[in-house]
mmCIF file of C-alpha atoms and ligand atoms in Angstrom:
data_model
loop_
_atom_site.group_PDB
_atom_site.id
_atom_site.type_symbol
_atom_site.label_atom_id
_atom_site.label_comp_id
_atom_site.label_asym_id
_atom_site.label_seq_id
_atom_site.Cartn_x
_atom_site.Cartn_y
_atom_site.Cartn_z
ATOM 1 C CA UNK Z 1044 -1.321 -4.359 23.587
ATOM 2 C CA UNK Z 1045 -4.182 -2.923 21.527
ATOM 3 C CA UNK Z 1046 -3.170 -1.967 17.998
ATOM 4 C CA UNK Z 1047 -5.448 0.271 15.968
ATOM 5 C CA UNK Z 1048 -5.007 -0.545 12.275
ATOM 6 C CA UNK Z 1049 -6.569 1.991 9.924
ATOM 7 C CA UNK Z 1050 -7.353 0.998 6.328
ATOM 8 C CA UNK Z 1051 -7.333 -2.685 7.323
ATOM 9 C CA UNK Z 1052 -9.976 -3.662 4.751
ATOM 10 C CA UNK Z 1053 -7.570 -2.743 1.947
ATOM 11 C CA UNK Z 1054 -4.690 -4.672 0.425
ATOM 12 C CA UNK Z 1055 -1.709 -4.218 2.756
ATOM 13 C CA UNK Z 1056 -3.755 -3.458 5.890
ATOM 14 C CA UNK Z 1057 -5.672 -6.754 5.638
ATOM 15 C CA UNK Z 1058 -2.477 -8.726 5.071
ATOM 16 C CA UNK Z 1059 -1.003 -6.959 8.124
ATOM 17 C CA UNK Z 1060 -4.024 -7.915 10.255
ATOM 18 C CA UNK Z 1061 -3.739 -11.583 9.217
ATOM 19 C CA UNK Z 1062 -0.022 -11.540 9.984
ATOM 20 C CA UNK Z 1063 -0.468 -9.932 13.403
ATOM 21 C CA UNK Z 1064 -3.348 -12.151 14.540
ATOM 22 C CA UNK Z 1065 -1.353 -15.216 13.600
ATOM 23 C CA UNK Z 1066 2.003 -14.143 15.006
ATOM 24 C CA UNK Z 1067 0.986 -12.057 18.032
ATOM 25 C CA UNK Z 1068 -1.969 -13.744 19.725
ATOM 26 C CA UNK Z 1069 -1.191 -11.636 22.818
ATOM 27 C CA UNK Z 1070 -2.246 -8.449 20.960
ATOM 28 C CA UNK Z 1071 -5.727 -7.148 20.187
ATOM 29 C CA UNK Z 1072 -6.365 -5.628 16.756
ATOM 30 C CA UNK Z 1073 -8.988 -2.962 16.157
ATOM 31 C CA UNK Z 1074 -9.491 -2.208 12.473
ATOM 32 C CA UNK Z 1075 -10.948 1.141 11.456
ATOM 33 C CA UNK Z 1076 -11.900 1.501 7.794
ATOM 34 C CA UNK Z 1077 -14.243 3.767 5.840
ATOM 35 C CA UNK Z 1078 -14.838 1.007 3.268
ATOM 36 C CA UNK Z 1079 -14.239 3.166 0.224
ATOM 37 C CA UNK Z 1080 -14.293 1.480 -3.201
ATOM 38 C CA UNK Z 1081 -10.898 -0.033 -2.196
ATOM 39 C CA UNK Z 1082 -12.036 -1.448 1.138
ATOM 40 C CA UNK Z 1083 -13.665 -4.854 1.093
ATOM 41 C CA UNK Z 1084 -15.216 -6.391 4.178
ATOM 42 C CA UNK Z 1085 -15.297 -9.834 2.571
ATOM 43 C CA UNK Z 1086 -11.487 -9.783 2.734
ATOM 44 C CA UNK Z 1087 -11.733 -9.805 6.545
ATOM 45 C CA UNK Z 1088 -14.473 -12.454 6.800
ATOM 46 C CA UNK Z 1089 -12.164 -15.141 8.237
ATOM 47 C CA UNK Z 1090 -11.106 -12.974 11.194
ATOM 48 C CA UNK Z 1091 -14.415 -11.263 11.974
ATOM 49 C CA UNK Z 1092 -15.197 -13.746 14.770
ATOM 50 C CA UNK Z 1093 -11.690 -13.771 16.225
ATOM 51 C CA UNK Z 1094 -11.969 -12.608 19.872
ATOM 52 C CA UNK Z 1095 -8.773 -10.569 19.380
ATOM 53 C CA UNK Z 1096 -10.308 -8.614 16.500
ATOM 54 C CA UNK Z 1097 -12.849 -5.818 16.131
ATOM 55 C CA UNK Z 1098 -13.927 -4.014 12.958
ATOM 56 C CA UNK Z 1099 -15.278 -0.456 13.029
ATOM 57 C CA UNK Z 1100 -16.554 1.340 9.931
ATOM 58 C CA UNK Z 1101 -15.249 4.889 10.273
ATOM 59 C CA UNK Z 1102 -13.628 7.689 8.274
ATOM 60 C CA UNK Z 1103 -10.237 8.801 9.654
ATOM 61 C CA UNK Z 1104 -11.335 12.378 8.855
ATOM 62 C CA UNK Z 1105 -14.288 12.036 11.280
ATOM 63 C CA UNK Z 1106 -12.716 13.656 14.351
ATOM 64 C CA UNK Z 1107 -15.634 12.993 16.689
ATOM 65 C CA UNK Z 1108 -15.880 9.345 15.651
ATOM 66 C CA UNK Z 1109 -12.124 8.815 15.933
ATOM 67 C CA UNK Z 1110 -11.988 10.397 19.424
ATOM 68 C CA UNK Z 1111 -14.925 8.216 20.540
ATOM 69 C CA UNK Z 1112 -13.121 5.104 19.321
ATOM 70 C CA UNK Z 1113 -9.930 6.126 21.145
ATOM 71 C CA UNK Z 1114 -11.965 6.621 24.344
ATOM 72 C CA UNK Z 1115 -13.463 3.142 23.967
ATOM 73 C CA UNK Z 1116 -10.370 1.228 22.914
ATOM 74 C CA UNK Z 1117 -7.439 3.238 24.317
ATOM 75 C CA UNK Z 1118 -5.050 1.890 21.651
ATOM 76 C CA UNK Z 1119 -1.384 1.547 22.590
ATOM 77 C CA UNK Z 1120 -0.230 1.713 18.982
ATOM 78 C CA UNK Z 1121 -1.753 3.113 15.781
ATOM 79 C CA UNK Z 1122 -0.664 1.903 12.331
ATOM 80 C CA UNK Z 1123 -2.053 4.167 9.638
ATOM 81 C CA UNK Z 1124 -2.619 2.355 6.340
ATOM 82 C CA UNK Z 1125 -5.803 4.287 5.503
ATOM 83 C CA UNK Z 1126 -5.261 6.244 2.315
ATOM 84 C CA UNK Z 1127 -6.363 6.889 -1.200
ATOM 85 C CA UNK Z 1128 -3.621 4.864 -2.831
ATOM 86 C CA UNK Z 1129 -3.974 4.856 -6.625
ATOM 87 C CA UNK Z 1130 -1.853 7.323 -8.629
ATOM 88 C CA UNK Z 1131 -4.177 7.309 -11.679
ATOM 89 C CA UNK Z 1132 -7.183 8.243 -9.542
ATOM 90 C CA UNK Z 1133 -5.189 11.090 -7.961
ATOM 91 C CA UNK Z 1134 -4.596 12.495 -11.443
ATOM 92 C CA UNK Z 1135 -8.326 12.300 -12.146
ATOM 93 C CA UNK Z 1136 -9.479 13.775 -8.809
ATOM 94 C CA UNK Z 1137 -6.823 14.981 -6.343
ATOM 95 C CA UNK Z 1138 -9.073 16.417 -3.635
ATOM 96 C CA UNK Z 1139 -10.031 13.267 -1.741
ATOM 97 C CA UNK Z 1140 -6.310 12.387 -1.626
ATOM 98 C CA UNK Z 1141 -5.565 15.596 0.243
ATOM 99 C CA UNK Z 1142 -8.492 15.073 2.612
ATOM 100 C CA UNK Z 1143 -7.805 11.472 3.584
ATOM 101 C CA UNK Z 1144 -4.049 11.276 3.237
ATOM 102 C CA UNK Z 1145 -3.179 14.583 4.918
ATOM 103 C CA UNK Z 1146 -6.111 15.750 7.044
ATOM 104 C CA UNK Z 1147 -7.084 12.229 8.075
ATOM 105 C CA UNK Z 1148 -3.528 11.619 9.280
ATOM 106 C CA UNK Z 1149 -3.741 14.834 11.300
ATOM 107 C CA UNK Z 1150 -7.000 13.747 12.989
ATOM 108 C CA UNK Z 1151 -5.419 10.426 13.981
ATOM 109 C CA UNK Z 1152 -2.347 12.142 15.417
ATOM 110 C CA UNK Z 1153 -4.510 14.653 17.332
ATOM 111 C CA UNK Z 1154 -6.337 11.695 18.872
ATOM 112 C CA UNK Z 1155 -2.973 10.136 19.765
ATOM 113 C CA UNK Z 1156 -1.934 13.354 21.500
ATOM 114 C CA UNK Z 1157 -5.244 13.704 23.348
ATOM 115 C CA UNK Z 1158 -5.496 10.135 24.620
ATOM 116 C CA UNK Z 1159 -1.797 9.162 24.784
ATOM 117 C CA UNK Z 1160 -0.059 6.553 22.710
ATOM 118 C CA UNK Z 1161 3.104 4.448 22.696
ATOM 119 C CA UNK Z 1162 3.642 4.761 18.956
ATOM 120 C CA UNK Z 1163 1.978 6.259 15.863
ATOM 121 C CA UNK Z 1164 3.264 4.515 12.746
ATOM 122 C CA UNK Z 1165 2.690 6.101 9.352
ATOM 123 C CA UNK Z 1166 2.743 3.722 6.383
ATOM 124 C CA UNK Z 1167 4.468 5.799 3.736
ATOM 125 C CA UNK Z 1168 5.681 5.230 0.214
ATOM 126 C CA UNK Z 1169 8.895 5.467 -1.789
ATOM 127 C CA UNK Z 1170 6.977 7.662 -4.250
ATOM 128 C CA UNK Z 1171 7.675 10.665 -1.986
ATOM 129 C CA UNK Z 1172 11.263 10.641 -3.326
ATOM 130 C CA UNK Z 1173 10.133 11.210 -6.930
ATOM 131 C CA UNK Z 1174 11.897 9.020 -9.477
ATOM 132 C CA UNK Z 1175 15.373 7.960 -10.579
ATOM 133 C CA UNK Z 1176 16.723 7.969 -14.145
ATOM 134 C CA UNK Z 1177 16.905 4.658 -16.013
ATOM 135 C CA UNK Z 1178 20.545 5.246 -16.982
ATOM 136 C CA UNK Z 1179 21.808 5.531 -13.384
ATOM 137 C CA UNK Z 1180 21.421 2.035 -11.916
ATOM 138 C CA UNK Z 1181 23.913 3.070 -9.206
ATOM 139 C CA UNK Z 1182 21.359 5.451 -7.610
ATOM 140 C CA UNK Z 1183 18.886 4.369 -4.887
ATOM 141 C CA UNK Z 1184 16.470 6.120 -2.533
ATOM 142 C CA UNK Z 1185 17.852 6.446 0.994
ATOM 143 C CA UNK Z 1186 16.036 8.005 3.947
ATOM 144 C CA UNK Z 1187 17.948 11.248 3.303
ATOM 145 C CA UNK Z 1188 17.013 11.515 -0.388
ATOM 146 C CA UNK Z 1189 15.120 14.831 -0.754
ATOM 147 C CA UNK Z 1190 11.323 14.680 -0.990
ATOM 148 C CA UNK Z 1191 10.372 15.325 -4.618
ATOM 149 C CA UNK Z 1192 6.828 14.127 -5.271
ATOM 150 C CA UNK Z 1193 5.467 13.808 -8.837
ATOM 151 C CA UNK Z 1194 1.737 13.028 -8.570
ATOM 152 C CA UNK Z 1195 -1.054 14.424 -6.375
ATOM 153 C CA UNK Z 1196 -0.995 11.027 -4.618
ATOM 154 C CA UNK Z 1197 2.706 11.193 -3.798
ATOM 155 C CA UNK Z 1198 2.451 14.889 -2.873
ATOM 156 C CA UNK Z 1199 -0.315 14.034 -0.395
ATOM 157 C CA UNK Z 1200 1.747 11.191 1.101
ATOM 158 C CA UNK Z 1201 4.810 13.458 1.308
ATOM 159 C CA UNK Z 1202 2.718 16.131 3.069
ATOM 160 C CA UNK Z 1203 1.512 13.543 5.567
ATOM 161 C CA UNK Z 1204 5.097 12.433 6.256
ATOM 162 C CA UNK Z 1205 6.138 16.037 6.914
ATOM 163 C CA UNK Z 1206 3.202 16.506 9.271
ATOM 164 C CA UNK Z 1207 4.062 13.299 11.141
ATOM 165 C CA UNK Z 1208 7.655 14.476 11.663
ATOM 166 C CA UNK Z 1209 6.384 17.934 12.699
ATOM 167 C CA UNK Z 1210 4.112 16.356 15.345
ATOM 168 C CA UNK Z 1211 7.130 14.480 16.649
ATOM 169 C CA UNK Z 1212 9.328 17.553 16.884
ATOM 170 C CA UNK Z 1213 6.695 20.022 18.079
ATOM 171 C CA UNK Z 1214 4.543 17.876 20.364
ATOM 172 C CA UNK Z 1215 6.924 15.016 21.136
ATOM 173 C CA UNK Z 1216 4.516 12.465 19.606
ATOM 174 C CA UNK Z 1217 6.277 9.073 19.392
ATOM 175 C CA UNK Z 1218 6.172 8.383 15.657
ATOM 176 C CA UNK Z 1219 7.847 6.231 13.042
ATOM 177 C CA UNK Z 1220 7.463 6.295 9.265
ATOM 178 C CA UNK Z 1221 8.132 3.497 6.786
ATOM 179 C CA UNK Z 1222 8.528 4.197 3.064
ATOM 180 C CA UNK Z 1223 7.982 1.066 1.054
ATOM 181 C CA UNK Z 1224 8.332 0.187 -2.605
ATOM 182 C CA UNK Z 1225 5.618 -1.478 -4.732
ATOM 183 C CA UNK Z 1226 3.832 -4.364 -2.997
ATOM 184 C CA UNK Z 1227 2.211 -7.357 -4.636
ATOM 185 C CA UNK Z 1228 0.321 -10.342 -3.236
ATOM 186 C CA UNK Z 1229 -3.175 -11.526 -2.252
ATOM 187 C CA UNK Z 1230 -6.111 -9.112 -1.945
ATOM 188 C CA UNK Z 1231 -4.631 -6.292 -4.055
ATOM 189 C CA UNK Z 1232 -7.373 -4.283 -5.738
ATOM 190 C CA UNK Z 1233 -7.424 -5.058 -9.485
ATOM 191 C CA UNK Z 1234 -6.795 -1.435 -10.519
ATOM 192 C CA UNK Z 1235 -3.063 -1.912 -9.748
ATOM 193 C CA UNK Z 1236 -0.633 -3.290 -12.351
ATOM 194 C CA UNK Z 1237 -0.216 -6.934 -11.300
ATOM 195 C CA UNK Z 1238 -3.817 -7.870 -10.372
ATOM 196 C CA UNK Z 1239 -5.202 -5.838 -13.285
ATOM 197 C CA UNK Z 1240 -3.018 -7.730 -15.750
ATOM 198 C CA UNK Z 1241 -3.870 -11.111 -14.171
ATOM 199 C CA UNK Z 1242 -7.624 -10.385 -14.271
ATOM 200 C CA UNK Z 1243 -7.530 -9.054 -17.844
ATOM 201 C CA UNK Z 1244 -5.383 -11.938 -19.075
ATOM 202 C CA UNK Z 1245 -7.739 -14.487 -17.503
ATOM 203 C CA UNK Z 1246 -10.631 -12.755 -19.290
ATOM 204 C CA UNK Z 1247 -8.645 -12.556 -22.581
ATOM 205 C CA UNK Z 1248 -8.904 -8.757 -22.480
ATOM 206 C CA UNK Z 1249 -6.193 -6.326 -23.722
ATOM 207 C CA UNK Z 1250 -3.314 -5.707 -21.295
ATOM 208 C CA UNK Z 1251 -2.882 -1.907 -21.222
ATOM 209 C CA UNK Z 1252 0.821 -1.092 -20.792
ATOM 210 C CA UNK Z 1253 1.483 2.643 -20.285
ATOM 211 C CA UNK Z 1254 4.006 4.217 -22.663
ATOM 212 C CA UNK Z 1255 6.704 1.742 -23.701
ATOM 213 C CA UNK Z 1256 6.487 -0.324 -20.523
ATOM 214 C CA UNK Z 1257 10.077 0.580 -19.632
ATOM 215 C CA UNK Z 1258 9.278 2.094 -16.239
ATOM 216 C CA UNK Z 1259 10.911 0.235 -13.379
ATOM 217 C CA UNK Z 1260 9.398 -0.613 -9.979
ATOM 218 C CA UNK Z 1261 11.043 -2.342 -7.001
ATOM 219 C CA UNK Z 1262 8.591 -5.146 -6.115
ATOM 220 C CA UNK Z 1263 8.161 -6.521 -2.595
ATOM 221 C CA UNK Z 1264 5.900 -9.382 -1.489
ATOM 222 C CA UNK Z 1265 3.284 -7.933 0.861
ATOM 223 C CA UNK Z 1266 4.064 -10.284 3.755
ATOM 224 C CA UNK Z 1267 7.650 -9.003 3.825
ATOM 225 C CA UNK Z 1268 6.289 -5.464 4.143
ATOM 226 C CA UNK Z 1269 4.068 -6.567 7.072
ATOM 227 C CA UNK Z 1270 7.050 -8.168 8.809
ATOM 228 C CA UNK Z 1271 9.067 -4.983 8.394
ATOM 229 C CA UNK Z 1272 6.318 -2.845 9.943
ATOM 230 C CA UNK Z 1273 5.981 -5.269 12.848
ATOM 231 C CA UNK Z 1274 9.742 -4.992 13.421
ATOM 232 C CA UNK Z 1275 9.592 -1.176 13.337
ATOM 233 C CA UNK Z 1276 6.691 -1.110 15.835
ATOM 234 C CA UNK Z 1277 8.637 -3.207 18.316
ATOM 235 C CA UNK Z 1278 12.240 -2.094 17.804
ATOM 236 C CA UNK Z 1279 12.213 1.065 15.661
ATOM 237 C CA UNK Z 1280 13.400 4.366 17.104
ATOM 238 C CA UNK Z 1281 10.962 7.241 17.659
ATOM 239 C CA UNK Z 1282 11.149 9.985 15.053
ATOM 240 C CA UNK Z 1283 12.876 7.763 12.487
ATOM 241 C CA UNK Z 1284 12.092 6.989 8.856
ATOM 242 C CA UNK Z 1285 12.785 3.463 7.538
ATOM 243 C CA UNK Z 1286 12.894 2.610 3.831
ATOM 244 C CA UNK Z 1287 11.559 -0.845 2.946
ATOM 245 C CA UNK Z 1288 12.355 -2.499 -0.369
ATOM 246 C CA UNK Z 1289 13.360 -5.745 -1.918
ATOM 247 C CA UNK Z 1290 16.203 -4.910 -4.317
ATOM 248 C CA UNK Z 1291 13.934 -6.392 -6.929
ATOM 249 C CA UNK Z 1292 13.718 -3.965 -9.839
ATOM 250 C CA UNK Z 1293 11.626 -5.006 -12.821
ATOM 251 C CA UNK Z 1294 10.364 -3.259 -15.961
ATOM 252 C CA UNK Z 1295 6.569 -3.194 -16.283
ATOM 253 C CA UNK Z 1296 6.689 -4.906 -19.669
ATOM 254 C CA UNK Z 1297 8.697 -7.812 -18.247
ATOM 255 C CA UNK Z 1298 6.144 -8.298 -15.457
ATOM 256 C CA UNK Z 1299 3.277 -8.325 -17.955
ATOM 257 C CA UNK Z 1300 5.084 -10.823 -20.210
ATOM 258 C CA UNK Z 1301 5.773 -13.032 -17.192
ATOM 259 C CA UNK Z 1302 2.072 -12.996 -16.279
ATOM 260 C CA UNK Z 1303 1.157 -13.972 -19.884
ATOM 261 C CA UNK Z 1304 3.676 -16.808 -19.828
ATOM 262 C CA UNK Z 1305 2.560 -18.133 -16.429
ATOM 263 C CA UNK Z 1306 -1.107 -18.096 -17.449
ATOM 264 C CA UNK Z 1307 -0.424 -19.503 -20.924
ATOM 265 C CA UNK Z 1308 -1.853 -16.384 -22.598
ATOM 266 C CA UNK Z 1309 -0.478 -14.849 -25.831
ATOM 267 C CA UNK Z 1310 1.668 -11.686 -25.654
ATOM 268 C CA UNK Z 1311 -0.552 -10.344 -28.451
ATOM 269 C CA UNK Z 1312 -2.937 -9.293 -25.650
ATOM 270 C CA UNK Z 1313 -0.395 -6.593 -24.706
ATOM 271 C CA UNK Z 1314 -1.587 -3.162 -25.885
ATOM 272 C CA UNK Z 1315 0.585 -0.079 -25.530
ATOM 273 C CA UNK Z 1316 -1.583 2.836 -24.414
ATOM 274 C CA UNK Z 1317 -1.100 6.542 -23.712
ATOM 275 C CA UNK Z 1318 1.362 7.077 -20.888
ATOM 276 C CA UNK Z 1319 0.369 8.162 -17.361
ATOM 277 C CA UNK Z 1320 0.815 11.935 -16.894
ATOM 278 C CA UNK Z 1321 4.043 12.697 -14.986
ATOM 279 C CA UNK Z 1322 4.874 8.979 -14.985
ATOM 280 C CA UNK Z 1323 7.793 8.201 -12.635
ATOM 281 C CA UNK Z 1324 10.539 6.262 -14.473
ATOM 282 C CA UNK Z 1325 12.253 4.230 -11.790
ATOM 283 C CA UNK Z 1326 11.896 3.507 -8.072
ATOM 284 C CA UNK Z 1327 14.687 1.708 -6.227
ATOM 285 C CA UNK Z 1328 15.009 1.477 -2.451
ATOM 286 C CA UNK Z 1329 18.196 1.191 -0.450
ATOM 287 C CA UNK Z 1330 17.015 -0.813 2.605
ATOM 288 C CA UNK Z 1331 20.417 -0.678 4.398
ATOM 289 C CA UNK Z 1332 19.070 1.188 7.447
ATOM 290 C CA UNK Z 1333 16.273 -1.222 8.343
ATOM 291 C CA UNK Z 1334 18.631 -4.113 7.666
ATOM 292 C CA UNK Z 1335 21.471 -2.864 9.852
ATOM 293 C CA UNK Z 1336 19.303 -1.424 12.682
ATOM 294 C CA UNK Z 1337 16.456 -3.918 12.834
ATOM 295 C CA UNK Z 1338 17.831 -6.949 11.013
ATOM 296 C CA UNK Z 1339 15.017 -6.969 8.445
ATOM 297 C CA UNK Z 1340 15.543 -8.454 4.990
ATOM 298 C CA UNK Z 1341 12.973 -9.493 2.380
ATOM 299 C CA UNK Z 1342 12.391 -13.249 2.495
ATOM 300 C CA UNK Z 1343 10.231 -13.968 -0.558
ATOM 301 C CA UNK Z 1344 11.981 -14.236 -3.916
ATOM 302 C CA UNK Z 1345 10.046 -12.604 -6.753
ATOM 303 C CA UNK Z 1346 9.760 -15.871 -8.689
ATOM 304 C CA UNK Z 1347 8.036 -17.498 -5.679
ATOM 305 C CA UNK Z 1348 5.969 -14.446 -4.738
ATOM 306 C CA UNK Z 1349 4.543 -13.887 -8.217
ATOM 307 C CA UNK Z 1350 3.738 -17.593 -8.596
ATOM 308 C CA UNK Z 1351 1.883 -17.574 -5.245
ATOM 309 C CA UNK Z 1352 0.104 -14.349 -6.193
ATOM 310 C CA UNK Z 1353 -1.071 -15.611 -9.590
ATOM 311 C CA UNK Z 1354 -2.260 -18.836 -7.951
ATOM 312 C CA UNK Z 1355 -4.139 -16.807 -5.328
ATOM 313 C CA UNK Z 1356 -6.029 -14.890 -8.037
ATOM 314 C CA UNK Z 1357 -6.807 -18.183 -9.790
ATOM 315 C CA UNK Z 1358 -8.125 -19.638 -6.512
ATOM 316 C CA UNK Z 1359 -10.106 -16.553 -5.479
ATOM 317 C CA UNK Z 1360 -11.923 -15.591 -8.668
ATOM 318 C CA UNK Z 1361 -15.117 -14.716 -6.800
ATOM 319 C CA UNK Z 1362 -13.249 -12.106 -4.727
ATOM 320 C CA UNK Z 1363 -12.021 -10.126 -7.735
ATOM 321 C CA UNK Z 1364 -14.891 -10.947 -10.106
ATOM 322 C CA UNK Z 1365 -17.314 -9.322 -7.645
ATOM 323 C CA UNK Z 1366 -15.124 -6.197 -7.677
ATOM 324 C CA UNK Z 1367 -14.736 -5.924 -11.416
ATOM 325 C CA UNK Z 1368 -18.417 -6.578 -12.096
ATOM 326 C CA UNK Z 1369 -19.572 -3.516 -10.106
ATOM 327 C CA UNK Z 1370 -18.705 0.186 -10.229
ATOM 328 C CA UNK Z 1371 -15.187 -0.787 -11.325
ATOM 329 C CA UNK Z 1372 -16.555 -1.043 -14.892
ATOM 330 C CA UNK Z 1373 -17.284 2.710 -14.908
ATOM 331 C CA UNK Z 1374 -13.801 3.422 -13.593
ATOM 332 C CA UNK Z 1375 -12.254 1.152 -16.225
ATOM 333 C CA UNK Z 1376 -14.183 2.868 -19.009
ATOM 334 C CA UNK Z 1377 -13.132 6.337 -17.773
ATOM 335 C CA UNK Z 1378 -9.487 5.356 -17.316
ATOM 336 C CA UNK Z 1379 -8.899 3.163 -20.362
ATOM 337 C CA UNK Z 1380 -11.806 3.909 -22.748
ATOM 338 C CA UNK Z 1381 -10.053 6.606 -24.805
ATOM 339 C CA UNK Z 1382 -6.478 5.714 -24.131
HETATM 340 P P1 NAD X 966 -5.721 0.184 -0.642
HETATM 341 O O1 NAD X 966 -6.242 1.250 -1.543
HETATM 342 O O2 NAD X 966 -5.784 -1.242 -1.062
HETATM 343 O O3 NAD X 966 -6.473 0.271 0.775
HETATM 344 C C1 NAD X 966 -6.733 1.495 1.410
HETATM 345 C C2 NAD X 966 -7.744 1.238 2.530
HETATM 346 O O4 NAD X 966 -7.963 2.476 3.214
HETATM 347 C C3 NAD X 966 -9.112 0.758 2.025
HETATM 348 O O5 NAD X 966 -9.578 -0.304 2.827
HETATM 349 C C4 NAD X 966 -10.004 1.984 2.201
HETATM 350 O O6 NAD X 966 -11.374 1.669 2.446
HETATM 351 C C5 NAD X 966 -9.360 2.667 3.398
HETATM 352 N N1 NAD X 966 -9.638 4.116 3.450
HETATM 353 C C6 NAD X 966 -9.510 5.013 2.433
HETATM 354 N N2 NAD X 966 -9.873 6.225 2.861
HETATM 355 C C7 NAD X 966 -10.206 6.103 4.177
HETATM 356 C C8 NAD X 966 -10.652 7.014 5.168
HETATM 357 N N3 NAD X 966 -10.844 8.314 4.891
HETATM 358 N N4 NAD X 966 -10.887 6.553 6.400
HETATM 359 C C9 NAD X 966 -10.721 5.231 6.712
HETATM 360 N N5 NAD X 966 -10.329 4.324 5.798
HETATM 361 C C10 NAD X 966 -10.074 4.758 4.551
HETATM 362 O O7 NAD X 966 -4.235 0.613 -0.303
HETATM 363 P P2 NAD X 966 -2.925 -0.281 -0.042
HETATM 364 O O8 NAD X 966 -2.283 -0.583 -1.320
HETATM 365 O O9 NAD X 966 -3.269 -1.360 0.898
HETATM 366 O O10 NAD X 966 -2.009 0.797 0.701
HETATM 367 C C11 NAD X 966 -2.082 0.952 2.114
HETATM 368 C C12 NAD X 966 -1.098 2.028 2.523
HETATM 369 O O11 NAD X 966 0.216 1.656 2.129
HETATM 370 C C13 NAD X 966 -1.364 3.388 1.902
HETATM 371 O O12 NAD X 966 -1.102 4.370 2.860
HETATM 372 C C14 NAD X 966 -0.352 3.472 0.764
HETATM 373 O O13 NAD X 966 -0.007 4.807 0.527
HETATM 374 C C15 NAD X 966 0.809 2.697 1.348
HETATM 375 N N6 NAD X 966 1.690 2.029 0.393
HETATM 376 C C16 NAD X 966 1.183 1.196 -0.559
HETATM 377 C C17 NAD X 966 2.060 0.512 -1.416
HETATM 378 C C18 NAD X 966 1.552 -0.431 -2.476
HETATM 379 O O14 NAD X 966 2.338 -0.910 -3.283
HETATM 380 N N7 NAD X 966 0.268 -0.763 -2.511
HETATM 381 C C19 NAD X 966 3.439 0.700 -1.287
HETATM 382 C C20 NAD X 966 3.930 1.574 -0.307
HETATM 383 C C21 NAD X 966 3.032 2.212 0.539
HETATM 384 O O1 DAU X 967 5.925 2.597 -4.939
HETATM 385 C C1 DAU X 967 4.873 2.471 -4.023
HETATM 386 C C2 DAU X 967 3.562 2.773 -4.698
HETATM 387 O O2 DAU X 967 3.298 1.696 -5.589
HETATM 388 C C3 DAU X 967 2.419 2.955 -3.710
HETATM 389 O O3 DAU X 967 2.666 4.086 -2.926
HETATM 390 C C4 DAU X 967 1.080 3.100 -4.437
HETATM 391 O O4 DAU X 967 0.021 3.143 -3.503
HETATM 392 C C5 DAU X 967 0.897 1.913 -5.352
HETATM 393 O O5 DAU X 967 -0.302 2.061 -6.098
HETATM 394 C C6 DAU X 967 2.087 1.775 -6.299
HETATM 395 O O6 DAU X 967 2.124 2.876 -7.236
HETATM 396 P P1 DAU X 967 2.456 2.642 -8.800
HETATM 397 O O7 DAU X 967 1.926 3.787 -9.551
HETATM 398 O O8 DAU X 967 3.889 2.289 -8.986
HETATM 399 O O9 DAU X 967 1.584 1.299 -9.045
HETATM 400 P P2 DAU X 967 0.605 0.858 -10.221
HETATM 401 O O10 DAU X 967 0.271 -0.582 -9.959
HETATM 402 O O11 DAU X 967 -0.511 1.802 -10.434
HETATM 403 O O12 DAU X 967 1.552 0.920 -11.500
HETATM 404 C C7 DAU X 967 2.769 0.194 -11.539
HETATM 405 C C8 DAU X 967 3.441 0.517 -12.867
HETATM 406 O O13 DAU X 967 2.654 -0.059 -13.934
HETATM 407 C C9 DAU X 967 3.505 2.002 -13.174
HETATM 408 O O14 DAU X 967 4.723 2.284 -13.857
HETATM 409 C C10 DAU X 967 2.321 2.256 -14.099
HETATM 410 C C11 DAU X 967 2.214 0.952 -14.853
HETATM 411 N N1 DAU X 967 0.837 0.584 -15.267
HETATM 412 C C12 DAU X 967 -0.143 0.563 -14.330
HETATM 413 C C13 DAU X 967 -1.448 0.234 -14.668
HETATM 414 C C14 DAU X 967 -2.539 0.243 -13.627
HETATM 415 C C15 DAU X 967 0.579 0.208 -16.579
HETATM 416 O O15 DAU X 967 1.478 0.190 -17.437
HETATM 417 N N2 DAU X 967 -0.704 -0.114 -16.923
HETATM 418 C C16 DAU X 967 -1.735 -0.108 -16.029
HETATM 419 O O16 DAU X 967 -2.897 -0.410 -16.419
#
């Protein structure tokens, strides 16, 4: 089948493309990506010449361009990773989040309706559930937890999820949604916690921990996320939401200390800075549904995943040094300069 992967030049989308090309040589992958600041064509350089792969530079909000691509490629399945994905940027400038994350999703689904599709899969986030209190370790997000978004980013992702379910009910579009917890692994843009701390530590720069560093995230190795999506595409039920998570809760401060220890850097680099506005305290996924229905379980232990990830950033300095030497410097100054 032909699978259209949007946002495939970003972190999770690129890892998904690598996984699919390796594990499903019978499928053809078409990657559509606008190449925003977060999209990096060099990430895809090893698959550019693969006969089962095509890259198209396109904005998911460009209706005419998207329809033309559907006419050319007639995809059987669409997996929508394309999004503005960074919470801090959504606090700085929400508008592009609403355009890409909501309206872009609508354009893709309109194309699916017009040209026919076996499945539209929306890559969602656990952030749509809001947060959990630190003193209730017994609570987890299930698929029936009410939507309760905190940031413009999570509100835009929640809106997209609602629209996807509305297209299923109203137009009968065959859809699935996955809501995953925090990913880590190769090719993550160094504005996110783990790669930012690795890059700063390697450059002996301060490690900016928001607030007291007590916020908890449920970390999942990116390849496990890709496997879960693949499983949903093949065996998931239309109209269903599947939570994906690793039962791997960690406090931010403990992650940062672990990175210091692994790299042999002093904890004195850690600098507590002004907290993120509206900062969610704790995310924790209950993955019972995807486990019982589709047999998916995370395979990578955090100790192994973080070691592999740190090694990847050590081995691929050019990849992230090129990023942080460009416009990223202006972003970093805006975000952290007066914090
Ligand atoms: P990312 O920011 O690394 O990549 C996003 C990609 O989308 C980039 O390649 C970018 O160029 C592309 N893009 C942005 N706007 C576009 C547009 N208008 N048209 C076409 N392409 C566009 O993001 P990521 O971390 O890989 O996240 C991918 C998806 O997974 C997002 O939908 C995000 O909400 C979701 N998600 C991420 C995580 C996580 O921990 N990173 C967890 C759960 C869900
Ligand atoms: O839960 C899934 C979500 O995980 C995805 O939907 C988002 O796309 C993804 O960016 C991620 O969101 P977070 O806000 O949890 O990730 P981030 O890496 O930005 O931050 C992780 C935690 O670390 C959070 O509590 C904020 C904190 N933090 C982050 C940065 C960048 C710091 O303390 N200092 C920092 O410099």
